[in-house]
Structure formats: structure tokens, C-alpha cells
GROMACS .gro file of C-alpha atoms in nm:
model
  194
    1UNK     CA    1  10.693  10.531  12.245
    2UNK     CA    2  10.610  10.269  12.551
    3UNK     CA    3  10.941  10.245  12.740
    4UNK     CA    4  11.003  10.144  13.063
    5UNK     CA    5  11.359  10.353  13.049
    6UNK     CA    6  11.549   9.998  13.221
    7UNK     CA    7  11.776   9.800  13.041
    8UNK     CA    8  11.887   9.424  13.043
    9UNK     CA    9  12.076   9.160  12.839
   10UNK     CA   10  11.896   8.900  12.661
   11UNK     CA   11  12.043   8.577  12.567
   12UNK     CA   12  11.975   8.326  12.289
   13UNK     CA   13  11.823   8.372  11.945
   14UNK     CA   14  11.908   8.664  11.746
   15UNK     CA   15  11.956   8.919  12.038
   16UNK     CA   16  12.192   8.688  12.264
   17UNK     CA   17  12.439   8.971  12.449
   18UNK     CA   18  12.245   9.241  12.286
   19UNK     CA   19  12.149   9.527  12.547
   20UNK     CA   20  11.823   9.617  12.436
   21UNK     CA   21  11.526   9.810  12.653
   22UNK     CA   22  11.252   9.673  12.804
   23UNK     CA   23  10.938   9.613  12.608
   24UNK     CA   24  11.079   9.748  12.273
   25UNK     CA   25  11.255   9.486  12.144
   26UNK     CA   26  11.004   9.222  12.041
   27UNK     CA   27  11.236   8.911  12.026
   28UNK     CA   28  11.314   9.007  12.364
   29UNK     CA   29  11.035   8.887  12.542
   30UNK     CA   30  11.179   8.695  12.837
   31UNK     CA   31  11.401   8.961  12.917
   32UNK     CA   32  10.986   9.183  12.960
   33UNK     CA   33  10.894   8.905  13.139
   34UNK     CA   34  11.165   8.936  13.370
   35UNK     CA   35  11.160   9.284  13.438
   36UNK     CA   36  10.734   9.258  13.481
   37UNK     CA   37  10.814   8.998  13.735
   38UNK     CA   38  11.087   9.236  13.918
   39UNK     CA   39  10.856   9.555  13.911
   40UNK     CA   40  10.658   9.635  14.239
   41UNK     CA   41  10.247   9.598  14.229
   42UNK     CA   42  10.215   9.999  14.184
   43UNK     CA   43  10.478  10.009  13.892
   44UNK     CA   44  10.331   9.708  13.694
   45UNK     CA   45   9.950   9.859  13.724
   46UNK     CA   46  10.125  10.174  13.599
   47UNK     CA   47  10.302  10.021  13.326
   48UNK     CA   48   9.992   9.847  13.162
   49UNK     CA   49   9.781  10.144  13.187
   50UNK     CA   50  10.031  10.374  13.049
   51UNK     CA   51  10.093  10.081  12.768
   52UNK     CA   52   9.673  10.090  12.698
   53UNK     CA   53   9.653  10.494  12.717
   54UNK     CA   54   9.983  10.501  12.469
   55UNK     CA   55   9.806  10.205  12.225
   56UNK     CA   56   9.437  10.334  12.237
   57UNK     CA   57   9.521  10.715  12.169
   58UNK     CA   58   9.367  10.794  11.861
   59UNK     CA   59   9.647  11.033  11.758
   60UNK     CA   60   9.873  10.686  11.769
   61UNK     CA   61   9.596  10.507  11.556
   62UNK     CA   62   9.746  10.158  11.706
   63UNK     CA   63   9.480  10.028  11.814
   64UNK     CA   64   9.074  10.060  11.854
   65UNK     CA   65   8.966  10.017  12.269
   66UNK     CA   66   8.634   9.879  12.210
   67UNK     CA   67   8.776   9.600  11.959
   68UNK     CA   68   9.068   9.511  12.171
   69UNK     CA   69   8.872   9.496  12.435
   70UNK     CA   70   8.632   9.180  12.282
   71UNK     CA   71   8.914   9.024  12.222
   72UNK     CA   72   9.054   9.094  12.596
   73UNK     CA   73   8.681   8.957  12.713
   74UNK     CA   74   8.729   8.605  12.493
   75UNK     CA   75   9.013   8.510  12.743
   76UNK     CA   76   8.912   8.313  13.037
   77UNK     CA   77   9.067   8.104  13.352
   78UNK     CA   78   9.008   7.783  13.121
   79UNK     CA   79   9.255   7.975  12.816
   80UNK     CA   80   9.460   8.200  12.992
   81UNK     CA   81   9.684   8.189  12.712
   82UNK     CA   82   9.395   8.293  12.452
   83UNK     CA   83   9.559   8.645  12.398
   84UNK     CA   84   9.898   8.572  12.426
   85UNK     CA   85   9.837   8.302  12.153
   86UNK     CA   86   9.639   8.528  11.950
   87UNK     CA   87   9.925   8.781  11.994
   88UNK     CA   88  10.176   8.568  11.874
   89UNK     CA   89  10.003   8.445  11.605
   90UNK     CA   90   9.938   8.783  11.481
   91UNK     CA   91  10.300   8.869  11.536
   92UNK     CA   92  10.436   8.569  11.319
   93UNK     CA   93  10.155   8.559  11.023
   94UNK     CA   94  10.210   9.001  10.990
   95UNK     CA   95  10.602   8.960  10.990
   96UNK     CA   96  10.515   8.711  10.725
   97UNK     CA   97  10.318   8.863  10.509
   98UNK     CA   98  10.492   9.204  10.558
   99UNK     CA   99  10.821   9.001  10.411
  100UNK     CA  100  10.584   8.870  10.094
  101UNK     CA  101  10.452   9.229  10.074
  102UNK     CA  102  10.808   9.376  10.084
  103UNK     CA  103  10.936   9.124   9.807
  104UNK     CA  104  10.633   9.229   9.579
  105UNK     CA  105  10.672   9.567   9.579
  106UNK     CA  106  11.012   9.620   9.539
  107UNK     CA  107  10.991   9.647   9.198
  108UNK     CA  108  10.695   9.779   8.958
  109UNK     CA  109  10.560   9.461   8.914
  110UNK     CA  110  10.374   9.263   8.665
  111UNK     CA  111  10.015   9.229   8.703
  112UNK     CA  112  10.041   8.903   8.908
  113UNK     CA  113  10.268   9.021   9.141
  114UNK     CA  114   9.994   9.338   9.175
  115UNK     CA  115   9.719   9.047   9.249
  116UNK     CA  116   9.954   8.870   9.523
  117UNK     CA  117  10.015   9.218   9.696
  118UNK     CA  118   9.653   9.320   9.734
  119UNK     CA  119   9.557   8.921   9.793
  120UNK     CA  120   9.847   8.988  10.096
  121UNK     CA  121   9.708   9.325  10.208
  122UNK     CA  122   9.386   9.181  10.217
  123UNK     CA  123   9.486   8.900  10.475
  124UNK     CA  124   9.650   9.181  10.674
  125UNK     CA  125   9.393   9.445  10.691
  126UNK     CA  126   9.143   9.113  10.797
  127UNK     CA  127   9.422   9.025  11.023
  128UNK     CA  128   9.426   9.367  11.194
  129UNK     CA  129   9.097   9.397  11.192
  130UNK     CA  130   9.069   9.136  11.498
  131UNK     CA  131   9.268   9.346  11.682
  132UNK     CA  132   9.142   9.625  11.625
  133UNK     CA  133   9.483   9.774  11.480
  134UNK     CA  134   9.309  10.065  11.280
  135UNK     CA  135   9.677  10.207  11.170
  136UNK     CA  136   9.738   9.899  11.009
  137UNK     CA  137   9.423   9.889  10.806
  138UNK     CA  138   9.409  10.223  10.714
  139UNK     CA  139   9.806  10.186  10.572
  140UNK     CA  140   9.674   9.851  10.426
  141UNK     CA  141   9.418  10.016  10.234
  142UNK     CA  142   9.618  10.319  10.136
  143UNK     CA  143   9.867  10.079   9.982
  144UNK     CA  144   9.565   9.868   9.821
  145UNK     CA  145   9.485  10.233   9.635
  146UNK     CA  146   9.825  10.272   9.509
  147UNK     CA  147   9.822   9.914   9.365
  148UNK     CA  148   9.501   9.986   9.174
  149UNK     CA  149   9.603  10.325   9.059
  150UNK     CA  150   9.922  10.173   8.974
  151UNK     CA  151  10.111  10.444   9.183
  152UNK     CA  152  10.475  10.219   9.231
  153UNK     CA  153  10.633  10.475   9.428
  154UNK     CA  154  10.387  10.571   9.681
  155UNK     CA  155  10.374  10.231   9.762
  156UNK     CA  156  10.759  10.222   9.833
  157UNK     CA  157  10.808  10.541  10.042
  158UNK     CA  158  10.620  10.786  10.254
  159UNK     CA  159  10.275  10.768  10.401
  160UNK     CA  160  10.035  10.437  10.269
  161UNK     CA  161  10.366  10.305  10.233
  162UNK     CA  162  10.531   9.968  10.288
  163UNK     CA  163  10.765  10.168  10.470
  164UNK     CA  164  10.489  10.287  10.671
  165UNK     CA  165  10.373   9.959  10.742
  166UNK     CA  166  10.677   9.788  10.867
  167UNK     CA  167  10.708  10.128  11.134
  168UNK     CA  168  10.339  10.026  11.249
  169UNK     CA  169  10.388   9.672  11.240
  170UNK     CA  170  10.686   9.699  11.443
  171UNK     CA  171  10.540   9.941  11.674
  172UNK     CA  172  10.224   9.742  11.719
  173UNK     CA  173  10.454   9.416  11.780
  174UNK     CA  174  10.633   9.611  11.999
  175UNK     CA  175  10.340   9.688  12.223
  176UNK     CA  176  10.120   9.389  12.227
  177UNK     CA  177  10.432   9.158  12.325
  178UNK     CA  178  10.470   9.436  12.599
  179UNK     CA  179  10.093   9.407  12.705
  180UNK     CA  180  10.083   9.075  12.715
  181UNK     CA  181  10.378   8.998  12.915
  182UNK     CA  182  10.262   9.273  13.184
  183UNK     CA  183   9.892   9.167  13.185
  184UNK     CA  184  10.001   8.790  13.242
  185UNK     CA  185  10.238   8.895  13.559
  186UNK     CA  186   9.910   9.105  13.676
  187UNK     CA  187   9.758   8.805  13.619
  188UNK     CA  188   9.993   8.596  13.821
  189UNK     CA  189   9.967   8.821  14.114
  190UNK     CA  190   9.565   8.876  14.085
  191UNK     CA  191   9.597   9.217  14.036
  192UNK     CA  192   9.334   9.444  13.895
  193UNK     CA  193   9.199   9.817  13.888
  194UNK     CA  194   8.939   9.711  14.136
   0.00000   0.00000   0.00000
């Protein structure tokens, strides 16, 4: 995974006086922020480009450069927030429907409980899709398949699974929270690959 190997203490919320590492812990944004605003120039250009070559290998399937990257191109000096916003936003609705999803499959299911989960995976795999999180849509889909071929289990354990999903999810959260706290102290200190 993306780790920074540096640890810190966050307080407040649901990690207060939890030691958790940098960038993996995505409730512990502030304590990212913090260490992004401690690093030296060299080691925060270092940082976000190991954090893009980590999320755009295709062996990681997190997520797709090219698609990312429109999104990357939509933020300007009037809406420097536009990807941290989207990022959040992405964060909350998935965690979100990733609980409804959980709920619904749980069990086999009756046949409007199947509708609900696909209606759900739908969202997400649109969701996703504006990302560029390929990983996500392809579990998504997989999961979509079981539903139809009324396949309970696979949709409950192993790969296409929601247990799949919530390890992608998480690692995706885990890495855009990352990116976007690094990219805004790059952004801070006008920093660039130029």
C-alpha cells in the first residue's frame, strides 16, 4: 500500500488517541495534513508521485490516469476545493451505499431486496465511473452478475464480492484522502513537476 512509514496521534471523532499511520487511516485526515505540511519540498513531490504511480498501476486497478486526470483538469484557482469536494463526496455517498449494499446482501434476499442491491450497485459503478475507479466498477458489475444469476454466496465472499468491495473502497478512500491532502500542500507552496 501508500504509506508514508511515520506515525502520529489524532484527536477527536472516532480515532481521538488512536496512533494510526499517515495517509491510511481515512478519518485521519488532519493528522495527513499535518504531516504534508511538515514534509520538505523533495519529500512531498515524492510522496504524490509515488501515491499516483501506486493508484494508476493497472495491476492495482484503483484508478484509470486519463479519467482522473479530467477530473484533476476541472479544478481551477476560482474552485480550488473542486477535487477535494468531489473527493469527499465520493467518500461519504460510497461508505453509504456500501452500508445499504452490505445490509442487502447479508441474507438471500427476496426479489426486492435483489432490485435495491443492483439499483445501489448501479449508483456506485456511475459513481466510480467519475473517478475513474475501474476496480470498483469491475467488482460492481461482478456483484451485479451474481444478483442476476442469483449466486448468494459469491456475492458474500471472495472475488466480485461485497467483501471485495469494502477492501477497494477502503483502499481507494484511503488514497484519494491521501492525494488530496498532499496535492493541496503542493498547492499551498506552488509546487509542481515543472
Amino acid at each position: 500500500g501508500v504509506r508514508m512509514g511515520r506515525r502520529e496521534r489524532t484527536e477527536g471523532g472516532a480515532n481521538e488517541g488512536v496512533a494510526v499511520e499517515i495517509g491510511v487511516d481515512v478519518g485521519g485526515a488532519s493528522a495527513v495534513k499535518t504531516a504534508a505540511a511538515t514534509m520538505s519540498d523533495e519529500a512531498l513531490m515524492a510522496s504524490l508521485v509515488d501515491m499516483e504511480n501506486h493508484a494508476f498501476d493497472p495491476k492495482n486497478n484503483l484508478l484509470n490516469r486519463a479519467q482522473f486526470n479530467e477530473l484533476l483538469d476541472l479544478q481551477t484557482e476560482s474552485e480550488p476545493d473542486f477535487m477535494e469536494d468531489i473527493v469527499n463526496m465520493y467518500c461519504d455517498d460510497s461508505q453509504s451505499m456500501l452500508d445499504e449494499l452490505r445490509e442487502l446482501v447479508k441474507t438471500d434476499g427476496t426479489a426486492e431486496q435483489l432490485d435495491k442491491a443492483r439499483a445501489t450497485l448501479h449508483k456506485l459503478r456511475g459513481a466510480s465511473s467519475t473517478l475513474g475507479a475501474e476496480g470498483i466498477q469491475h467488482t460492481c458489475e461482478a456483484m451485479r452478475e451474481s444478483i442476476v444469476n442469483q449466486q448468494y454466496e459469491a456475492l458474500r465472499r471472495g472475488p466480485g464480492s461485497i467483501e471485495e468491495l469494502e477492501e477497494r473502497l477502503g483502499e481507494l478512500k484511503r488514497v484519494l484522502k491521501k492525494y488530496v491532502e498532499v496535492s493541496r500542500e503542493c498547492v499551498v507552496r506552488k509546487l509542481s513537476r515543472g
